[in-house]
PDB file of C-alpha atoms and ligand atoms in Angstrom:
ATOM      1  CA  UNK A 264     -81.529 -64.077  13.619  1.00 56.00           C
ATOM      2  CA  UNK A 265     -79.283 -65.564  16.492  1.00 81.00           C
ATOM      3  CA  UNK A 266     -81.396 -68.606  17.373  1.00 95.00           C
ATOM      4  CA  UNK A 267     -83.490 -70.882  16.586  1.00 97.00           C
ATOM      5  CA  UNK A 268     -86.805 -69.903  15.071  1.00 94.00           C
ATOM      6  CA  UNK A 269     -89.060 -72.486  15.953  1.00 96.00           C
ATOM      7  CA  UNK A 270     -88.134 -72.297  19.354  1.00 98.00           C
ATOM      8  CA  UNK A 271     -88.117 -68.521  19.452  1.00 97.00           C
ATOM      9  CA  UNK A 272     -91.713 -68.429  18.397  1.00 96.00           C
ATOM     10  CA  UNK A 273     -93.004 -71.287  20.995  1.00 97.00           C
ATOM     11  CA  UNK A 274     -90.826 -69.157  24.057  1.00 97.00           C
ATOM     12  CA  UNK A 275     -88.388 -72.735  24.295  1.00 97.00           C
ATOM     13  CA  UNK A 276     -84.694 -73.054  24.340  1.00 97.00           C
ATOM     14  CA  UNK A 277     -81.900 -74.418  22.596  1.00 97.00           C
ATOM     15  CA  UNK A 278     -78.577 -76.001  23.299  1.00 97.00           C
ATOM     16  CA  UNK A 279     -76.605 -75.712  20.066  1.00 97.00           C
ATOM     17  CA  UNK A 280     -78.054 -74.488  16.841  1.00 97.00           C
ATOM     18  CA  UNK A 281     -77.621 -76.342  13.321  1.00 97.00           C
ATOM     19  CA  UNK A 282     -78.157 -74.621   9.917  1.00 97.00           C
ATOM     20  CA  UNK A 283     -80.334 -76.484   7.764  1.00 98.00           C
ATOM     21  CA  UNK A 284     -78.166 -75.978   3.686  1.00 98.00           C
ATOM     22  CA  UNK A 285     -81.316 -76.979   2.243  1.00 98.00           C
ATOM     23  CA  UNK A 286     -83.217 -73.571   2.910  1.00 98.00           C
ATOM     24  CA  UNK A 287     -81.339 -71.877   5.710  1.00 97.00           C
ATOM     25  CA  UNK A 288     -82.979 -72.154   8.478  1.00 97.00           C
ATOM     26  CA  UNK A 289     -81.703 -71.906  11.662  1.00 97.00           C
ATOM     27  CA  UNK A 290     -83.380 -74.968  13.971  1.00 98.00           C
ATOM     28  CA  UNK A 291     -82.125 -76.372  17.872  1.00 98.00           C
ATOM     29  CA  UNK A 292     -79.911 -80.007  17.598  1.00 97.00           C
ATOM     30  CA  UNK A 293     -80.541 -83.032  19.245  1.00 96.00           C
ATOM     31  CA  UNK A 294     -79.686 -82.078  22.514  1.00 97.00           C
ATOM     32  CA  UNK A 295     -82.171 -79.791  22.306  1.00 98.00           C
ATOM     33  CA  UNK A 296     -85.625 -80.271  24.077  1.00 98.00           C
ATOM     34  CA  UNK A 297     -87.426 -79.741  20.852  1.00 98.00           C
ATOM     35  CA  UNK A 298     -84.608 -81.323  18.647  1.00 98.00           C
ATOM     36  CA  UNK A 299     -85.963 -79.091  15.683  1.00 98.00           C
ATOM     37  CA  UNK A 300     -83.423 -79.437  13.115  1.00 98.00           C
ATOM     38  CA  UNK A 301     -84.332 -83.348  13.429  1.00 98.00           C
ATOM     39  CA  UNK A 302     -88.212 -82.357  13.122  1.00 98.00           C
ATOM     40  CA  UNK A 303     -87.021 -79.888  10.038  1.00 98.00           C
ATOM     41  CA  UNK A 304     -85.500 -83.523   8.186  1.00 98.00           C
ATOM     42  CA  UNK A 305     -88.570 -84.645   8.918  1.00 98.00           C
ATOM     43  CA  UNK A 306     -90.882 -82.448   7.907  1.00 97.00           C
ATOM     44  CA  UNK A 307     -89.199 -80.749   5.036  1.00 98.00           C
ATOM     45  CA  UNK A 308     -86.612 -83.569   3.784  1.00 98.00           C
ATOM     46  CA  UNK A 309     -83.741 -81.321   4.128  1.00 98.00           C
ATOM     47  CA  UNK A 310     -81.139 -83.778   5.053  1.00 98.00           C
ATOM     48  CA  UNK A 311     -78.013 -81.705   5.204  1.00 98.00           C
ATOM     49  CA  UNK A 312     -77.333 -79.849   7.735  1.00 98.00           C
ATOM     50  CA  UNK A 313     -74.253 -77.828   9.440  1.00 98.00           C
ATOM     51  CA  UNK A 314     -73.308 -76.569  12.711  1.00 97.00           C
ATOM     52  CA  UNK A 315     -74.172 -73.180  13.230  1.00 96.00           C
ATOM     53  CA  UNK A 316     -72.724 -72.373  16.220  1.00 95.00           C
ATOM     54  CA  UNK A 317     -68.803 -70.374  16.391  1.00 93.00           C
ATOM     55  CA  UNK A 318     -65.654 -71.930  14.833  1.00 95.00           C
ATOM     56  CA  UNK A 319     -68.084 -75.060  14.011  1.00 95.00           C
ATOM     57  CA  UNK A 320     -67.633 -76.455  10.465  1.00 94.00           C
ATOM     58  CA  UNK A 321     -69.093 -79.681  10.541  1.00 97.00           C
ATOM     59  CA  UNK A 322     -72.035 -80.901   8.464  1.00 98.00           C
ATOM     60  CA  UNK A 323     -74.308 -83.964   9.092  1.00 98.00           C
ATOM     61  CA  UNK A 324     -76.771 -85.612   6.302  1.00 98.00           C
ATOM     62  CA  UNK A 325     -79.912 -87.353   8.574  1.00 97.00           C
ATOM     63  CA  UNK A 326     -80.502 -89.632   5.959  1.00 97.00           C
ATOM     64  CA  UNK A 327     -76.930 -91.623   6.120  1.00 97.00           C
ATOM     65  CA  UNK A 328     -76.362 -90.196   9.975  1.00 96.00           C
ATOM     66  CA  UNK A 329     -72.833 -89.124   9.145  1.00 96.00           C
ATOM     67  CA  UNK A 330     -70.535 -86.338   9.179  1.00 95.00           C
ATOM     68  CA  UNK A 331     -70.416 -85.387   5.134  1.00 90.00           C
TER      69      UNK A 331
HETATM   70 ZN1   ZN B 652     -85.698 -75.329  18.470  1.00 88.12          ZN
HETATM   71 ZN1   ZN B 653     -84.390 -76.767   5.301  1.00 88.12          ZN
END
């Protein structure tokens, strides 16, 4: 799926989406008026997360707020 589910389902919209490496979900970053990949640390404890969106390699852990 090309976006993110939790926003999909409620009829909201993104800005970028993040890959949680935890599970694999697919969740909306911070910029984001839901900001669910934060809610998705939050709720699940998945704290490692990468960019999902084109030519974006980058992955972020919530729990030390840093590029790992
Ligand atoms: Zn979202
Ligand atoms: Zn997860």
């Amino acid at each position: 799926m090309e976006g993110c589910e939790d926003c999909l389902a409620a009829g909201g919209r993104w800005v970028h989406l993040r890959l949680c490496l935890g599970c694999g979900k697919v969740a909306c970053c911070d910029s984001s008026p839901a900001k669910h990949a934060s809610k998705h640390f939050v709720d699940e404890g998945h704290p490692v997360i990468r960019s999902f969106e084109p030519g974006e390699t980058w992955r972020w852990c919530f729990e030390d707020n840093t590029i790992v």
